[in-house]
Amino acid sequence: MVVSIDHADIGLMVGRAEGIGNISEAKTDPLHGFELSGNDNIWRETKAIIQGDAVIVTSEQVAAPVAVRYACPPHAAKGQPWNLYNKHALPASPFCCDWKRMPYDPARNPMRR
């Protein structure tokens, strides 16, 4: 899936928090926080990369994705902070492209630790 991001006029970045309120670009870090769902309505981990003002989201576990979300579980997986920012160092807000597939269902989508 391709997720186009509005208000990314100077670009997107993978950010790394360094202290309180100091975010730097982490060019070699993976992007965390995206999940894809197929018709089974089960959210799966993904690989996500920034390309211009968009994020390309893929998953080997979801052959035909129908929905994408970002930063929606109750908290980030251990060691995988949500890290999508614009280049002004403002974090992306949580979102889901299909709110009928929300809220997060722990019984069907256990949190990873």
PDB file of C-alpha atoms in Angstrom:
ATOM      1  CA  MET A   1       0.000   0.000   0.000  1.00  0.00           C
ATOM      2  CA  VAL A   2       1.058   3.559  -0.596  1.00  0.00           C
ATOM      3  CA  VAL A   3       0.215   6.052   2.156  1.00  0.00           C
ATOM      4  CA  SER A   4       0.368   9.665   0.972  1.00  0.00           C
ATOM      5  CA  ILE A   5       1.056  12.123   3.782  1.00  0.00           C
ATOM      6  CA  ASP A   6      -0.316  15.668   3.691  1.00  0.00           C
ATOM      7  CA  HIS A   7       1.659  18.541   5.214  1.00  0.00           C
ATOM      8  CA  ALA A   8       5.018  16.935   4.500  1.00  0.00           C
ATOM      9  CA  ASP A   9       6.154  19.896   2.438  1.00  0.00           C
ATOM     10  CA  ILE A  10       9.831  19.498   3.299  1.00  0.00           C
ATOM     11  CA  GLY A  11       9.721  15.723   3.604  1.00  0.00           C
ATOM     12  CA  LEU A  12       9.330  12.810   5.952  1.00  0.00           C
ATOM     13  CA  MET A  13      11.909  11.089   8.091  1.00  0.00           C
ATOM     14  CA  VAL A  14      12.511   8.247  10.479  1.00  0.00           C
ATOM     15  CA  GLY A  15      13.120  10.060  13.737  1.00  0.00           C
ATOM     16  CA  ARG A  16      15.052   9.106  16.830  1.00  0.00           C
ATOM     17  CA  ALA A  17      14.407  10.749  20.187  1.00  0.00           C
ATOM     18  CA  GLU A  18      17.597  11.955  21.819  1.00  0.00           C
ATOM     19  CA  GLY A  19      16.646  13.282  25.199  1.00  0.00           C
ATOM     20  CA  ILE A  20      13.477  15.248  25.826  1.00  0.00           C
ATOM     21  CA  GLY A  21      12.097  17.104  22.820  1.00  0.00           C
ATOM     22  CA  ASN A  22      15.136  16.515  20.622  1.00  0.00           C
ATOM     23  CA  ILE A  23      14.388  14.464  17.508  1.00  0.00           C
ATOM     24  CA  SER A  24      17.061  13.726  14.929  1.00  0.00           C
ATOM     25  CA  GLU A  25      16.809  11.987  11.590  1.00  0.00           C
ATOM     26  CA  ALA A  26      17.825   8.329  11.778  1.00  0.00           C
ATOM     27  CA  LYS A  27      18.551   7.537   8.139  1.00  0.00           C
ATOM     28  CA  THR A  28      19.545   3.907   8.769  1.00  0.00           C
ATOM     29  CA  ASP A  29      16.822   3.004  11.292  1.00  0.00           C
ATOM     30  CA  PRO A  30      13.760   1.017  10.159  1.00  0.00           C
ATOM     31  CA  LEU A  31      10.358   2.682  10.222  1.00  0.00           C
ATOM     32  CA  HIS A  32       8.079   1.220  12.930  1.00  0.00           C
ATOM     33  CA  GLY A  33       4.388   1.418  13.697  1.00  0.00           C
ATOM     34  CA  PHE A  34       2.668   0.447  10.443  1.00  0.00           C
ATOM     35  CA  GLU A  35       0.376  -2.571  10.144  1.00  0.00           C
ATOM     36  CA  LEU A  36      -1.609  -4.037   7.256  1.00  0.00           C
ATOM     37  CA  SER A  37      -4.821  -6.041   7.254  1.00  0.00           C
ATOM     38  CA  GLY A  38      -6.323  -8.281   4.610  1.00  0.00           C
ATOM     39  CA  ASN A  39      -9.905  -9.496   4.337  1.00  0.00           C
ATOM     40  CA  ASP A  40      -9.325 -11.594   7.490  1.00  0.00           C
ATOM     41  CA  ASN A  41      -9.257  -8.330   9.530  1.00  0.00           C
ATOM     42  CA  ILE A  42      -6.085  -9.384  11.345  1.00  0.00           C
ATOM     43  CA  TRP A  43      -3.418  -6.696  11.593  1.00  0.00           C
ATOM     44  CA  ARG A  44       0.083  -7.840  10.645  1.00  0.00           C
ATOM     45  CA  GLU A  45       3.559  -6.385  11.000  1.00  0.00           C
ATOM     46  CA  THR A  46       4.990  -4.661   7.969  1.00  0.00           C
ATOM     47  CA  LYS A  47       8.031  -3.281   6.309  1.00  0.00           C
ATOM     48  CA  ALA A  48       7.616   0.420   5.627  1.00  0.00           C
ATOM     49  CA  ILE A  49       9.885   2.806   3.744  1.00  0.00           C
ATOM     50  CA  ILE A  50       9.649   6.513   3.073  1.00  0.00           C
ATOM     51  CA  GLN A  51       9.541   7.565  -0.555  1.00  0.00           C
ATOM     52  CA  GLY A  52       9.130  11.322  -1.005  1.00  0.00           C
ATOM     53  CA  ASP A  53       5.929  12.420   0.743  1.00  0.00           C
ATOM     54  CA  ALA A  54       4.598   8.855   0.951  1.00  0.00           C
ATOM     55  CA  VAL A  55       5.230   5.656   2.866  1.00  0.00           C
ATOM     56  CA  ILE A  56       5.330   2.333   1.019  1.00  0.00           C
ATOM     57  CA  VAL A  57       3.959  -0.391   3.305  1.00  0.00           C
ATOM     58  CA  THR A  58       4.329  -4.119   2.565  1.00  0.00           C
ATOM     59  CA  SER A  59       3.950  -7.390   4.444  1.00  0.00           C
ATOM     60  CA  GLU A  60       4.824 -10.941   3.435  1.00  0.00           C
ATOM     61  CA  GLN A  61       1.889 -12.048   5.626  1.00  0.00           C
ATOM     62  CA  VAL A  62      -0.718  -9.971   3.744  1.00  0.00           C
ATOM     63  CA  ALA A  63      -0.907 -10.840   0.056  1.00  0.00           C
ATOM     64  CA  ALA A  64      -3.887  -8.564  -0.687  1.00  0.00           C
ATOM     65  CA  PRO A  65      -3.983  -5.681   1.821  1.00  0.00           C
ATOM     66  CA  VAL A  66      -7.268  -3.832   2.288  1.00  0.00           C
ATOM     67  CA  ALA A  67      -6.348  -1.492   5.175  1.00  0.00           C
ATOM     68  CA  VAL A  68      -3.331   0.207   6.717  1.00  0.00           C
ATOM     69  CA  ARG A  69      -2.854   1.813  10.105  1.00  0.00           C
ATOM     70  CA  TYR A  70      -0.096   3.564  12.022  1.00  0.00           C
ATOM     71  CA  ALA A  71       0.552   3.727  15.782  1.00  0.00           C
ATOM     72  CA  CYS A  72      -2.834   2.266  16.730  1.00  0.00           C
ATOM     73  CA  PRO A  73      -2.162  -0.450  19.344  1.00  0.00           C
ATOM     74  CA  PRO A  74      -2.192   0.753  22.964  1.00  0.00           C
ATOM     75  CA  HIS A  75       1.604   1.126  22.941  1.00  0.00           C
ATOM     76  CA  ALA A  76       4.591   0.534  20.697  1.00  0.00           C
ATOM     77  CA  ALA A  77       6.229  -2.884  20.645  1.00  0.00           C
ATOM     78  CA  LYS A  78       9.282  -3.167  22.878  1.00  0.00           C
ATOM     79  CA  GLY A  79      12.314  -1.709  21.098  1.00  0.00           C
ATOM     80  CA  GLN A  80      10.230  -0.469  18.174  1.00  0.00           C
ATOM     81  CA  PRO A  81       9.092   3.085  18.910  1.00  0.00           C
ATOM     82  CA  TRP A  82       6.696   4.752  16.504  1.00  0.00           C
ATOM     83  CA  ASN A  83       9.088   6.918  14.562  1.00  0.00           C
ATOM     84  CA  LEU A  84       7.495   8.626  11.551  1.00  0.00           C
ATOM     85  CA  TYR A  85       8.106  12.384  11.595  1.00  0.00           C
ATOM     86  CA  ASN A  86       8.100  15.244   9.152  1.00  0.00           C
ATOM     87  CA  LYS A  87      11.388  17.064   8.716  1.00  0.00           C
ATOM     88  CA  HIS A  88      10.206  19.748  11.161  1.00  0.00           C
ATOM     89  CA  ALA A  89      10.491  16.904  13.753  1.00  0.00           C
ATOM     90  CA  LEU A  90       6.722  16.741  14.286  1.00  0.00           C
ATOM     91  CA  PRO A  91       5.456  13.183  14.847  1.00  0.00           C
ATOM     92  CA  ALA A  92       2.821  11.598  12.635  1.00  0.00           C
ATOM     93  CA  SER A  93      -0.540  11.111  14.325  1.00  0.00           C
ATOM     94  CA  PRO A  94      -1.996   7.635  14.714  1.00  0.00           C
ATOM     95  CA  PHE A  95      -4.388   6.760  11.895  1.00  0.00           C
ATOM     96  CA  CYS A  96      -6.337   3.944  10.301  1.00  0.00           C
ATOM     97  CA  CYS A  97      -7.623   4.111   6.738  1.00  0.00           C
ATOM     98  CA  ASP A  98     -10.740   2.112   7.658  1.00  0.00           C
ATOM     99  CA  TRP A  99     -12.230   2.898  11.057  1.00  0.00           C
ATOM    100  CA  LYS A 100     -14.629  -0.058  10.776  1.00  0.00           C
ATOM    101  CA  ARG A 101     -11.581  -2.236  11.386  1.00  0.00           C
ATOM    102  CA  MET A 102     -10.915  -0.487  14.710  1.00  0.00           C
ATOM    103  CA  PRO A 103     -10.708  -0.522  17.686  1.00  0.00           C
ATOM    104  CA  TYR A 104      -7.698  -2.651  18.331  1.00  0.00           C
ATOM    105  CA  ASP A 105      -8.816  -6.163  19.294  1.00  0.00           C
ATOM    106  CA  PRO A 106      -6.248  -7.796  21.638  1.00  0.00           C
ATOM    107  CA  ALA A 107      -7.922 -11.200  21.254  1.00  0.00           C
ATOM    108  CA  ARG A 108      -7.297 -11.196  17.501  1.00  0.00           C
ATOM    109  CA  ASN A 109      -4.157  -9.068  17.498  1.00  0.00           C
ATOM    110  CA  PRO A 110      -2.046  -9.802  20.591  1.00  0.00           C
ATOM    111  CA  MET A 111       0.544  -7.174  21.445  1.00  0.00           C
ATOM    112  CA  ARG A 112       4.105  -8.121  20.618  1.00  0.00           C
ATOM    113  CA  ARG A 113       6.723  -7.930  23.352  1.00  0.00           C
TER     114      ARG A 113
END
